[in-house]
Short mmCIF file of C-alpha atoms and ligand atoms in Angstrom, two decimals:
data_model
loop_
_atom_site.label_atom_id
_atom_site.label_comp_id
_atom_site.label_asym_id
_atom_site.label_seq_id
_atom_site.Cartn_x
_atom_site.Cartn_y
_atom_site.Cartn_z
CA UNK A 1 -0.68 -13.42 12.72
CA UNK A 2 -3.25 -11.00 11.34
CA UNK A 3 -6.79 -12.37 11.41
CA UNK A 4 -9.65 -11.15 9.25
CA UNK A 5 -12.91 -12.45 7.82
CA UNK A 6 -12.07 -11.64 4.21
CA UNK A 7 -8.70 -10.98 2.60
CA UNK A 8 -8.72 -9.33 -0.82
CA UNK A 9 -5.43 -9.69 -2.68
CA UNK A 10 -4.99 -6.87 -5.19
CA UNK A 11 -6.37 -3.33 -5.19
CA UNK A 12 -7.22 -2.87 -8.85
CA UNK A 13 -10.81 -2.33 -9.98
CA UNK A 14 -11.72 -5.96 -9.19
CA UNK A 15 -10.19 -6.02 -5.72
CA UNK A 16 -11.57 -2.59 -4.74
CA UNK A 17 -15.06 -3.61 -5.85
CA UNK A 18 -14.81 -6.93 -3.98
CA UNK A 19 -13.70 -5.22 -0.78
CA UNK A 20 -16.38 -2.58 -1.00
CA UNK A 21 -19.19 -5.09 -1.67
CA UNK A 22 -18.18 -7.34 1.22
CA UNK A 23 -17.76 -4.38 3.60
CA UNK A 24 -21.19 -3.06 2.66
CA UNK A 25 -22.57 -6.43 3.81
CA UNK A 26 -20.93 -6.00 7.20
CA UNK A 27 -17.89 -8.20 6.63
CA UNK A 28 -14.50 -7.29 8.06
CA UNK A 29 -12.16 -6.86 5.08
CA UNK A 30 -8.41 -6.57 4.72
CA UNK A 31 -7.17 -5.44 1.30
CA UNK A 32 -3.51 -5.97 0.46
CA UNK A 33 -2.00 -4.36 -2.62
CA UNK A 34 1.53 -4.54 -3.85
CA UNK A 35 1.54 -1.03 -5.32
CA UNK A 36 2.32 2.21 -3.54
CA UNK A 37 -0.96 3.59 -4.80
CA UNK A 38 -4.28 1.72 -5.09
CA UNK A 39 -6.03 1.27 -8.40
CA UNK A 40 -4.06 -1.41 -10.28
CA UNK A 41 -3.98 -0.76 -13.99
CA UNK A 42 -6.32 2.19 -13.49
CA UNK A 43 -3.75 4.52 -11.99
CA UNK A 44 -1.95 4.66 -15.31
CA UNK A 45 -4.91 5.30 -17.59
CA UNK A 46 -5.27 8.91 -18.63
CA UNK A 47 -7.93 8.20 -21.23
CA UNK A 48 -11.66 8.23 -20.66
CA UNK A 49 -12.78 4.67 -20.22
CA UNK A 50 -14.77 2.77 -22.78
CA UNK A 51 -17.49 0.50 -21.48
CA UNK A 52 -20.82 1.17 -19.83
CA UNK A 53 -21.67 4.34 -17.94
CA UNK A 54 -22.77 2.58 -14.76
CA UNK A 55 -19.22 1.22 -14.57
CA UNK A 56 -17.66 4.65 -14.85
CA UNK A 57 -17.12 4.72 -18.61
CA UNK A 58 -16.38 8.28 -19.64
CA UNK A 59 -14.41 8.84 -16.43
CA UNK A 60 -10.64 8.90 -16.79
CA UNK A 61 -9.04 5.72 -15.42
CA UNK A 62 -6.92 7.69 -12.96
CA UNK A 63 -10.09 9.01 -11.28
CA UNK A 64 -11.91 5.68 -10.85
CA UNK A 65 -10.19 4.37 -7.68
CA UNK A 66 -11.57 7.31 -5.69
CA UNK A 67 -15.08 6.51 -6.85
CA UNK A 68 -14.69 2.86 -5.86
CA UNK A 69 -13.31 3.78 -2.46
CA UNK A 70 -16.30 5.86 -1.39
CA UNK A 71 -17.85 4.57 1.86
CA UNK A 72 -14.97 2.26 2.42
CA UNK A 73 -13.88 3.16 5.90
CA UNK A 74 -14.73 -0.40 6.93
CA UNK A 75 -11.97 -1.76 4.71
CA UNK A 76 -8.54 -2.07 6.27
CA UNK A 77 -6.10 -1.19 3.49
CA UNK A 78 -2.45 -2.26 3.32
CA UNK A 79 -0.57 -0.78 0.37
CA UNK A 80 3.00 -1.68 -0.57
CA UNK A 81 2.15 -5.15 0.71
CA UNK A 82 2.69 -8.23 -1.44
CA UNK A 83 1.13 -11.59 -0.71
CA UNK A 84 3.89 -14.09 -1.37
CA UNK A 85 2.55 -17.44 -0.25
CA UNK A 86 -0.76 -19.25 0.11
CA UNK A 87 -0.88 -22.50 2.09
CA UNK A 88 -3.25 -25.40 2.60
CA UNK A 89 -3.87 -24.56 6.26
CA UNK A 90 -5.42 -21.27 5.13
CA UNK A 91 -2.44 -19.11 6.08
CA UNK A 92 -1.05 -16.54 3.64
CA UNK A 93 2.36 -14.94 3.96
CA UNK A 94 2.93 -11.27 3.18
CA UNK A 95 5.67 -8.68 3.06
CA UNK A 96 5.33 -4.93 3.46
CA UNK A 97 8.06 -3.00 1.70
CA UNK A 98 11.20 -5.08 1.28
CA UNK A 99 11.49 -6.81 4.62
CA UNK A 100 8.52 -6.70 7.00
CA UNK A 101 7.25 -10.25 6.79
CA UNK A 102 4.04 -11.43 8.46
CA UNK A 103 1.22 -13.98 8.22
CA UNK A 104 -2.47 -13.53 7.56
CA UNK A 105 -5.21 -15.99 8.49
CA UNK A 106 -8.42 -15.04 6.73
CA UNK A 107 -11.62 -17.07 6.55
CA UNK A 108 -12.08 -16.37 2.84
CA UNK A 109 -9.80 -14.91 0.14
CA UNK A 110 -10.57 -13.12 -3.12
CA UNK A 111 -7.64 -13.12 -5.52
CA UNK A 112 -7.78 -10.08 -7.79
CA UNK A 113 -4.12 -9.97 -8.78
CA UNK A 114 -4.70 -8.89 -12.38
CA UNK A 115 -2.66 -9.96 -15.36
CA UNK A 116 0.95 -9.73 -16.44
CA UNK A 117 2.42 -8.95 -19.80
CA UNK A 118 3.38 -11.55 -22.34
CA UNK A 119 6.90 -11.45 -23.72
CA UNK A 120 8.15 -11.92 -27.27
CA UNK A 121 11.34 -13.66 -28.40
CA UNK A 122 13.72 -11.86 -30.75
CA UNK A 123 17.46 -11.16 -30.62
CA UNK A 124 18.20 -8.23 -28.35
CA UNK A 125 14.95 -8.53 -26.38
CA UNK A 126 16.92 -8.35 -23.13
CA UNK A 127 18.44 -4.92 -23.81
CA UNK A 128 17.52 -2.01 -21.58
CA UNK A 129 14.96 -0.05 -23.58
CA UNK A 130 12.82 -3.10 -24.35
CA UNK A 131 9.97 -2.39 -21.96
CA UNK A 132 6.51 -3.75 -21.33
CA UNK A 133 3.66 -1.39 -22.18
CA UNK A 134 2.73 -1.31 -18.52
CA UNK A 135 6.22 -0.19 -17.55
CA UNK A 136 6.20 2.59 -20.14
CA UNK A 137 2.87 3.77 -18.76
CA UNK A 138 4.06 3.57 -15.18
CA UNK A 139 7.16 5.58 -15.95
CA UNK A 140 5.31 8.30 -17.87
CA UNK A 141 1.97 8.60 -16.19
CA UNK A 142 2.88 7.81 -12.61
CA UNK A 143 6.39 9.24 -12.29
CA UNK A 144 6.40 11.78 -15.11
CA UNK A 145 9.63 10.38 -16.54
CA UNK A 146 10.23 10.20 -20.29
CA UNK A 147 10.83 6.54 -21.29
CA UNK A 148 12.82 7.50 -24.38
CA UNK A 149 12.89 9.77 -27.40
CA UNK A 150 11.61 7.49 -30.16
CA UNK A 151 9.47 4.45 -29.55
CA UNK A 152 8.62 1.41 -31.64
CA UNK A 153 5.34 -0.11 -30.43
CA UNK A 154 4.76 -3.83 -30.91
CA UNK A 155 1.06 -4.71 -31.02
CA UNK A 156 -1.96 -2.80 -32.31
CA UNK A 157 -4.49 -4.11 -29.81
CA UNK A 158 -6.19 -1.69 -27.41
CA UNK A 159 -3.17 -1.46 -25.14
CA UNK A 160 -0.60 -0.85 -27.90
CA UNK A 161 -2.72 1.83 -29.50
CA UNK A 162 -3.68 3.57 -26.26
CA UNK A 163 -0.14 3.59 -24.89
CA UNK A 164 1.09 4.97 -28.25
CA UNK A 165 -1.39 7.78 -27.92
CA UNK A 166 -0.29 8.40 -24.33
CA UNK A 167 3.32 8.61 -25.56
CA UNK A 168 2.31 11.32 -28.02
CA UNK A 169 0.52 13.15 -25.19
CA UNK A 170 3.77 13.12 -23.24
CA UNK A 171 5.56 14.63 -26.22
CA UNK A 172 7.40 11.44 -27.25
CA UNK A 173 7.79 10.38 -30.87
CA UNK A 174 6.24 7.06 -31.91
CA UNK A 175 8.14 5.81 -34.98
CA UNK A 176 5.60 3.10 -35.85
CA UNK A 177 3.21 0.54 -34.48
CA UNK A 178 3.75 -2.97 -35.86
CA UNK A 179 1.11 -5.67 -35.68
CA UNK A 180 1.60 -9.27 -36.84
CA UNK A 181 -2.10 -9.85 -37.53
CA UNK A 182 -3.70 -8.61 -40.75
CA UNK A 183 -6.02 -6.27 -38.80
CA UNK A 184 -5.82 -3.65 -36.10
CA UNK A 185 -7.26 -5.19 -32.94
CA UNK A 186 -7.95 -1.93 -31.10
CA UNK A 187 -11.12 0.13 -31.18
CA UNK A 188 -10.91 2.18 -34.34
CA UNK A 189 -11.64 5.51 -32.61
CA UNK A 190 -8.33 5.25 -30.83
CA UNK A 191 -6.43 3.88 -33.85
CA UNK A 192 -7.62 6.68 -36.10
CA UNK A 193 -6.56 9.30 -33.55
CA UNK A 194 -3.07 7.85 -33.82
CA UNK A 195 -3.16 7.66 -37.60
CA UNK A 196 -4.30 11.30 -37.74
CA UNK A 197 -1.27 12.22 -35.68
CA UNK A 198 0.88 10.69 -38.42
CA UNK A 199 1.95 7.44 -36.73
CA UNK A 200 2.15 4.56 -39.23
CA UNK A 201 0.31 1.42 -38.10
CA UNK A 202 1.87 -1.46 -40.02
CA UNK A 203 -0.21 -4.63 -39.99
CA UNK A 204 1.38 -7.97 -40.99
CA UNK A 205 4.68 -6.66 -39.63
CA UNK A 206 6.84 -7.79 -36.77
CA UNK A 207 10.06 -6.95 -34.97
CA UNK A 208 13.03 -9.03 -36.08
CA UNK A 209 15.75 -7.68 -33.83
CA UNK A 210 16.61 -4.95 -31.33
CA UNK A 211 20.15 -3.61 -31.69
CA UNK A 212 22.41 -1.72 -29.33
CA UNK A 213 25.33 -2.20 -26.96
CA UNK A 214 24.22 -0.83 -23.61
CA UNK A 215 20.63 -0.10 -24.57
CA UNK A 216 18.40 -0.10 -27.63
CA UNK A 217 19.73 2.06 -30.47
CA UNK A 218 17.64 0.72 -33.34
CA UNK A 219 15.15 -1.99 -34.23
CA UNK A 220 14.67 -4.04 -37.37
CA UNK A 221 11.12 -4.68 -38.52
CA UNK A 222 9.89 -6.77 -41.44
CA UNK A 223 6.74 -7.77 -43.27
CA UNK A 224 5.06 -11.15 -42.69
CA UNK A 225 3.45 -13.44 -45.25
CA UNK A 226 0.16 -15.32 -44.83
CA UNK A 227 1.93 -17.99 -42.81
CA UNK A 228 3.35 -15.42 -40.38
CA UNK A 229 6.86 -15.85 -41.80
CA UNK A 230 9.20 -12.90 -42.44
CA UNK A 231 9.33 -11.99 -46.15
CA UNK A 232 13.07 -11.73 -46.94
CA UNK A 233 14.13 -8.36 -48.28
CA UNK A 234 11.38 -6.41 -46.47
CA UNK A 235 13.54 -5.66 -43.41
CA UNK A 236 13.77 -2.02 -42.37
CA UNK A 237 15.88 -0.54 -39.59
CA UNK A 238 14.24 2.14 -37.46
CA UNK A 239 16.18 4.44 -35.22
CA UNK A 240 14.47 4.06 -31.84
CA UNK A 241 15.62 3.93 -28.23
CA UNK A 242 12.57 2.16 -26.82
CA UNK A 243 10.82 -0.98 -28.02
CA UNK A 244 7.49 -1.23 -26.22
CA UNK A 245 5.84 -4.66 -26.06
CA UNK A 246 2.05 -4.73 -26.03
CA UNK A 247 1.48 -8.30 -27.13
CA UNK A 248 -1.16 -9.40 -24.70
CA UNK A 249 -1.68 -10.23 -21.07
CA UNK A 250 -2.07 -13.45 -19.16
CA UNK A 251 -3.64 -13.96 -15.73
CA UNK A 252 -1.34 -13.81 -12.70
CA UNK A 253 -1.77 -17.27 -11.21
CA UNK A 254 1.34 -17.84 -9.10
CA UNK A 255 -0.42 -18.05 -5.74
CA UNK A 256 -3.40 -19.95 -7.11
CA UNK A 257 -1.00 -22.49 -8.61
CA UNK A 258 0.88 -22.80 -5.35
CA UNK A 259 -2.27 -23.72 -3.48
CA UNK A 260 -3.32 -26.08 -6.28
CA UNK A 261 -6.46 -24.48 -7.71
CA UNK A 262 -7.60 -26.32 -10.81
CA UNK A 263 -6.73 -24.45 -14.01
CA UNK A 264 -7.29 -24.78 -17.71
CA UNK A 265 -5.53 -23.35 -20.76
CA UNK A 266 -7.98 -21.09 -22.60
CA UNK A 267 -6.34 -18.75 -25.15
CA UNK A 268 -9.51 -16.60 -25.40
CA UNK A 269 -9.06 -15.67 -21.72
CA UNK A 270 -5.31 -15.02 -21.94
CA UNK A 271 -3.78 -18.43 -21.22
CA UNK A 272 -4.03 -20.56 -18.08
CA UNK A 273 -7.10 -19.52 -16.08
CA UNK A 274 -8.44 -20.79 -12.77
CA UNK A 275 -11.54 -22.94 -12.87
CA UNK A 276 -14.43 -21.26 -11.01
CA UNK A 277 -18.19 -21.52 -10.60
CA UNK A 278 -20.84 -18.92 -11.42
CA UNK A 279 -20.17 -17.15 -8.12
CA UNK A 280 -16.43 -17.05 -8.91
CA UNK A 281 -15.46 -19.63 -6.32
CA UNK A 282 -12.42 -21.67 -7.41
CA UNK A 283 -11.96 -25.41 -6.92
CA UNK A 284 -10.90 -24.57 -3.35
CA UNK A 285 -13.78 -23.74 -1.06
CA UNK A 286 -12.31 -20.65 0.62
CA UNK A 287 -10.81 -19.04 -2.50
CA UNK A 288 -12.54 -16.75 -4.99
CA UNK A 289 -11.17 -14.97 -8.07
CA UNK A 290 -12.20 -11.77 -9.87
CA UNK A 291 -11.02 -9.51 -12.66
CA UNK A 292 -8.16 -10.21 -15.06
CA UNK A 293 -6.92 -13.05 -12.81
CA UNK A 294 -10.10 -14.94 -13.66
CA UNK A 295 -9.60 -14.31 -17.41
CA UNK A 296 -8.26 -11.20 -19.14
CA UNK A 297 -11.14 -8.89 -20.01
CA UNK A 298 -11.59 -5.19 -19.20
CA UNK A 299 -12.17 -2.90 -16.27
CA UNK A 300 -15.99 -2.85 -16.25
CA UNK A 301 -16.16 -6.63 -16.13
CA UNK A 302 -13.40 -6.62 -13.49
CA UNK A 303 -15.46 -4.31 -11.25
CA UNK A 304 -18.62 -6.37 -11.65
CA UNK A 305 -16.75 -9.62 -11.02
CA UNK A 306 -15.19 -8.05 -7.95
CA UNK A 307 -18.60 -7.11 -6.54
CA UNK A 308 -19.89 -10.58 -7.33
CA UNK A 309 -16.97 -12.38 -5.66
CA UNK A 310 -17.08 -10.02 -2.67
CA UNK A 311 -20.80 -10.61 -2.15
CA UNK A 312 -20.51 -14.37 -2.67
CA UNK A 313 -17.68 -14.63 -0.14
CA UNK A 314 -19.66 -12.46 2.28
CA UNK A 315 -22.69 -14.73 1.94
CA UNK A 316 -20.52 -17.73 2.76
CA UNK A 317 -19.26 -15.86 5.81
CA UNK A 318 -22.79 -15.46 7.12
CA UNK A 319 -23.79 -12.02 5.78
CA UNK A 320 -27.49 -11.32 5.16
CA UNK A 321 -28.24 -13.82 2.40
CA UNK A 322 -31.09 -11.82 0.84
CA UNK A 323 -28.94 -8.71 0.47
CA UNK A 324 -25.95 -10.70 -0.79
CA UNK A 325 -28.21 -12.65 -3.14
CA UNK A 326 -29.49 -9.40 -4.67
CA UNK A 327 -25.95 -8.20 -5.40
CA UNK A 328 -24.96 -11.57 -6.81
CA UNK A 329 -27.98 -11.73 -9.14
CA UNK A 330 -27.55 -8.16 -10.37
CA UNK A 331 -23.84 -8.72 -11.04
CA UNK A 332 -24.50 -11.92 -12.95
CA UNK A 333 -27.04 -10.05 -15.07
CA UNK A 334 -24.66 -7.19 -15.79
CA UNK A 335 -21.86 -9.57 -16.74
CA UNK A 336 -24.22 -11.20 -19.24
CA UNK A 337 -25.05 -7.83 -20.72
CA UNK A 338 -21.41 -6.65 -20.82
CA UNK A 339 -20.47 -9.81 -22.70
CA UNK A 340 -23.31 -9.58 -25.21
CA UNK A 341 -22.72 -8.74 -28.88
CA UNK A 342 -19.70 -9.13 -31.13
CA UNK A 343 -17.24 -7.47 -28.69
CA UNK A 344 -17.95 -10.13 -26.07
CA UNK A 345 -17.84 -13.09 -28.45
CA UNK A 346 -14.29 -14.12 -27.59
CA UNK A 347 -14.93 -13.91 -23.84
CA UNK A 348 -18.17 -15.88 -24.17
CA UNK A 349 -16.36 -18.60 -26.12
CA UNK A 350 -13.62 -18.73 -23.47
CA UNK A 351 -16.06 -18.95 -20.59
CA UNK A 352 -18.07 -21.65 -22.37
CA UNK A 353 -14.88 -23.72 -22.66
CA UNK A 354 -14.15 -23.22 -19.00
CA UNK A 355 -17.63 -24.12 -17.83
CA UNK A 356 -18.03 -26.97 -20.27
CA UNK A 357 -14.86 -28.63 -19.13
CA UNK A 358 -15.23 -29.66 -15.52
CA UNK A 359 -13.58 -33.01 -16.10
CA UNK A 360 -10.43 -34.73 -14.93
CA UNK A 361 -8.29 -33.07 -17.58
CA UNK A 362 -8.68 -29.81 -15.65
CA UNK A 363 -6.39 -31.37 -13.15
CA UNK A 364 -3.52 -31.71 -15.56
CA UNK A 365 -1.45 -28.97 -14.00
CA UNK A 366 -2.90 -28.79 -10.55
CA UNK B 1 17.00 15.31 -16.77
CA UNK B 2 14.31 13.87 -18.95
CA UNK B 3 11.02 14.57 -17.31
CA UNK B 4 7.67 15.33 -18.85
CA UNK B 5 7.11 19.05 -18.50
CA UNK B 6 3.89 19.61 -20.37
CA UNK B 7 0.99 17.22 -20.56
CA UNK B 8 -2.62 17.81 -21.68
CA UNK B 9 -4.13 15.80 -18.80
CA UNK B 10 -1.64 15.05 -16.07
CA UNK B 11 0.09 17.63 -13.93
CA UNK B 12 3.69 17.12 -12.92
CA UNK B 13 4.47 20.13 -10.77
CA UNK B 14 8.03 20.74 -9.72
CA UNK B 15 8.28 18.44 -6.74
CA UNK B 16 10.95 18.80 -4.04
CA UNK B 17 14.38 17.46 -4.94
CA UNK B 18 15.77 14.28 -3.35
CA UNK B 19 19.55 13.87 -3.39
CA UNK B 20 21.12 10.46 -3.77
CA UNK B 21 24.23 8.81 -5.17
CA UNK B 22 24.65 6.22 -7.90
CA UNK B 23 28.02 4.46 -8.01
CA UNK B 24 29.36 7.41 -6.05
CA UNK B 25 27.97 10.04 -8.45
CA UNK B 26 25.73 12.70 -6.91
CA UNK B 27 22.31 12.80 -8.58
CA UNK B 28 18.92 14.39 -8.03
CA UNK B 29 15.52 12.77 -8.03
CA UNK B 30 12.09 14.12 -7.23
CA UNK B 31 9.71 13.41 -4.42
CA UNK B 32 7.44 10.52 -5.45
CA UNK B 33 10.16 8.80 -7.49
CA UNK B 34 11.10 5.17 -7.16
CA UNK B 35 14.83 4.47 -7.37
CA UNK B 36 14.50 3.22 -10.95
CA UNK B 37 12.40 6.16 -12.13
CA UNK B 38 14.94 8.60 -10.70
CA UNK B 39 17.82 6.74 -12.37
CA UNK B 40 15.95 6.67 -15.67
CA UNK B 41 15.26 10.39 -15.43
CA UNK B 42 19.03 10.83 -15.10
CA UNK B 43 19.60 8.82 -18.25
CA UNK B 44 20.76 5.67 -16.44
CA UNK B 45 19.12 2.70 -18.09
CA UNK B 46 21.57 -0.10 -17.25
CA UNK B 47 20.75 -1.27 -13.73
CA UNK B 48 22.73 -4.51 -13.60
CA UNK B 49 24.44 -7.16 -15.75
CA UNK B 50 23.48 -10.74 -16.45
CA UNK B 51 25.43 -13.44 -14.70
CA UNK B 52 27.07 -15.43 -17.48
CA UNK B 53 27.33 -13.14 -20.50
CA UNK B 54 27.39 -9.87 -18.56
CA UNK B 55 24.71 -8.42 -20.78
CA UNK B 56 23.20 -5.13 -19.63
CA UNK B 57 19.87 -5.29 -17.80
CA UNK B 58 17.38 -2.47 -17.44
CA UNK B 59 13.94 -2.62 -15.90
CA UNK B 60 11.13 -4.36 -17.73
CA UNK B 61 7.88 -4.55 -15.78
CA UNK B 62 8.21 -1.57 -13.41
CA UNK B 63 5.80 -3.20 -10.96
CA UNK B 64 8.08 -5.46 -8.95
CA UNK B 65 7.38 -8.68 -10.79
CA UNK B 66 10.32 -9.52 -13.06
CA UNK B 67 13.54 -9.07 -11.02
CA UNK B 68 15.20 -7.20 -13.86
CA UNK B 69 15.94 -4.13 -11.73
CA UNK B 70 17.61 -5.57 -8.63
CA UNK B 71 20.34 -3.31 -7.18
CA UNK B 72 22.23 -2.79 -3.95
CA UNK B 73 20.77 0.04 -1.88
CA UNK B 74 22.48 1.34 1.27
CA UNK B 75 24.47 -1.88 1.37
CA UNK B 76 21.44 -4.14 1.02
CA UNK B 77 21.48 -6.38 -2.05
CA UNK B 78 18.59 -7.34 -4.34
CA UNK B 79 16.29 -4.37 -3.76
CA UNK B 80 13.54 -4.10 -6.41
CA UNK B 81 14.38 -0.57 -7.44
CA UNK B 82 11.29 -0.14 -9.62
CA UNK B 83 9.00 -0.20 -6.58
CA UNK B 84 11.28 1.06 -3.80
CA UNK B 85 10.67 4.75 -3.08
CA UNK B 86 13.69 7.02 -3.39
CA UNK B 87 14.83 8.45 -0.05
CA UNK B 88 17.19 11.36 0.65
CA UNK B 89 20.83 10.24 0.88
CA UNK B 90 20.36 6.76 -0.60
CA UNK B 91 23.49 5.08 -1.94
CA UNK B 92 22.69 3.01 -5.01
CA UNK B 93 25.09 0.51 -6.56
CA UNK B 94 24.93 -1.84 -9.50
CA UNK B 95 25.42 -5.40 -8.34
CA UNK B 96 26.51 -8.70 -9.86
CA UNK B 97 23.46 -10.71 -10.95
CA UNK B 98 23.21 -12.64 -7.70
CA UNK B 99 23.55 -9.63 -5.45
CA UNK B 100 27.23 -10.09 -4.68
CA UNK B 101 28.55 -11.84 -1.61
CA UNK B 102 25.63 -13.70 -0.24
CA UNK B 103 25.56 -13.37 3.51
CA UNK B 104 23.60 -16.45 4.48
C1 FAD C 1 -3.11 0.43 -21.52
C2 FAD C 1 -4.38 -0.14 -20.99
C3 FAD C 1 -5.57 0.48 -21.32
C4 FAD C 1 -6.78 -0.02 -20.85
N1 FAD C 1 -7.93 0.66 -21.16
C5 FAD C 1 -9.12 0.18 -20.71
C6 FAD C 1 -10.35 0.88 -20.97
O1 FAD C 1 -10.37 1.94 -21.60
N2 FAD C 1 -11.49 0.33 -20.52
C7 FAD C 1 -11.49 -0.83 -19.80
O2 FAD C 1 -12.56 -1.28 -19.40
N3 FAD C 1 -10.37 -1.50 -19.52
C8 FAD C 1 -9.17 -1.04 -19.95
N4 FAD C 1 -8.00 -1.71 -19.65
C9 FAD C 1 -8.06 -2.99 -18.93
C10 FAD C 1 -8.22 -2.79 -17.45
O3 FAD C 1 -7.26 -1.86 -16.97
C11 FAD C 1 -8.03 -4.13 -16.76
O4 FAD C 1 -8.89 -5.10 -17.32
C12 FAD C 1 -8.40 -4.00 -15.28
O5 FAD C 1 -7.52 -3.09 -14.66
C13 FAD C 1 -8.34 -5.34 -14.57
O6 FAD C 1 -8.58 -5.12 -13.21
P1 FAD C 1 -8.03 -6.09 -12.08
O7 FAD C 1 -8.47 -5.51 -10.80
O8 FAD C 1 -8.41 -7.47 -12.42
O9 FAD C 1 -6.44 -6.05 -12.22
P2 FAD C 1 -5.37 -4.88 -12.07
O10 FAD C 1 -5.93 -3.56 -12.39
O11 FAD C 1 -4.19 -5.34 -12.82
O12 FAD C 1 -5.01 -4.89 -10.51
C14 FAD C 1 -4.32 -5.95 -9.88
C15 FAD C 1 -3.72 -5.44 -8.60
O13 FAD C 1 -3.23 -6.52 -7.84
C16 FAD C 1 -2.01 -6.18 -7.25
N5 FAD C 1 -1.30 -7.42 -6.98
C17 FAD C 1 -0.90 -8.37 -7.87
N6 FAD C 1 -0.30 -9.39 -7.25
C18 FAD C 1 -0.32 -9.10 -5.93
C19 FAD C 1 0.15 -9.77 -4.76
N7 FAD C 1 0.74 -10.96 -4.81
N8 FAD C 1 -0.03 -9.17 -3.55
C20 FAD C 1 -0.64 -7.96 -3.47
N9 FAD C 1 -1.10 -7.28 -4.54
C21 FAD C 1 -0.95 -7.85 -5.75
C22 FAD C 1 -1.35 -5.29 -8.26
O14 FAD C 1 -0.39 -4.45 -7.67
C23 FAD C 1 -2.55 -4.49 -8.79
O15 FAD C 1 -2.77 -3.32 -8.06
C24 FAD C 1 -6.78 -1.20 -20.07
C25 FAD C 1 -5.59 -1.84 -19.72
C26 FAD C 1 -4.39 -1.31 -20.16
C27 FAD C 1 -3.10 -2.01 -19.76
S1 FES C 2 11.40 -3.93 -13.34
FE1 FES C 2 10.46 -5.82 -13.03
S2 FES C 2 10.83 -6.13 -10.89
FE2 FES C 2 11.54 -4.14 -11.21
#
């Protein structure tokens, strides 16, 4: 049994920031991450980040983990290690690689497990060649392998548009981007870069079917009416070998569900999200959440939430309360400022629903 | 082999070759590959078949979450090939959906 004061699950921006904040307050931290390389979503991002400068905007995503890891020799890092169980007696089970199983008994846990991709139903969606946007990025940007020759992108939110651009950078043809909504959801700077490169972005369009025997050989797209129904006769068949799904993310809650944290369905935050207080403590006293797990947002907010949860857990573990209090207050202030304005409206609405709803109905799935 | 050779931001130098076999065929991967990335680079997209309808399965998430890429590696069934690093001499086999004869 491995013992530690704080266990951080997940080494993306949120988990790294949580570990570093707690370690800077003198807490003994163990950070477990499933990946071979730390950084979570960041290791795949070749673009310069949007967001505020103090949270590394302008730095390419792939370079951010190094910045977050500065002064972190007090953090014990376990990569290639997945947390697979979380039990009421405070024990978590873990596996390194495929078969080295062990137990961890921490005094506090921060879950920063990120989000996973939503799926879409259409005939042929199980064919090889129908890949999540994250997988396409992993393959290209981490392993340098070409995912296919011609790609149909589903979804014109930030992820769909950015991954399309990354495909072009890797020399791969993007046949089209289809988006069911009437508008492009992504930041227009990125969308216009794509349009300038000659990639059609078709709003009010969807995929109807992926065709192929052993893998995708073509895809049928069609136009949608105001009621989101396919307009008959508008179907078009595109010759593509990859269909890339970028239709949203939802928080990874498997372990939090296992232990019975209260949750609530809030579409603005990506689906089911864990209930938590202003210091990111869940309904269970020894468990905190941060980053996309606490509600799908973006990397700057994930880093600030990580720092906040790390400092709050450290304070509970007996760290200097003035120092921890300073970090907590400054993080809460920067979250408010990150979520200000029209861009943050959706997140603010989601959080208001979460905070307004501490009633019995939160228990419905616990 | 379909690997990215030129990229405006990332550098993919020629990394050392790793030899392995897939269904008895000799193939080459590169240092740093996972099993699935090496297979994909060799044009192999079908990693297994579904249980009832025997439909082809490739990877989907590439981060060890969806079980779409399970294969038999060096005789061991149900290895998540999208996260398992490729090692010299590995023998990779497609497997029936459940991983073949279950030994428990
Ligand atoms: C294509 C794309 C472009 C983006 N561009 C931007 C941008 O320009 N600016 C911006 O601010 N944001 C951007 N984002 C969003 C940003 O990447 C995420 O909001 C951010 O990474 C969330 O951080 P996180 O730490 O919560 O989760 P993640 O980065 O997802 O990290 C979660 C980590 O937890 C690990 N993990 C999960 N489960 C377990 C387990 N059971 N045991 C151990 N480890 C586990 C995972 O391996 C992973 O490393 C982008 C996202 C994508 C997909
Ligand atoms: S592709 Fe999803 S687990 Fe390997």
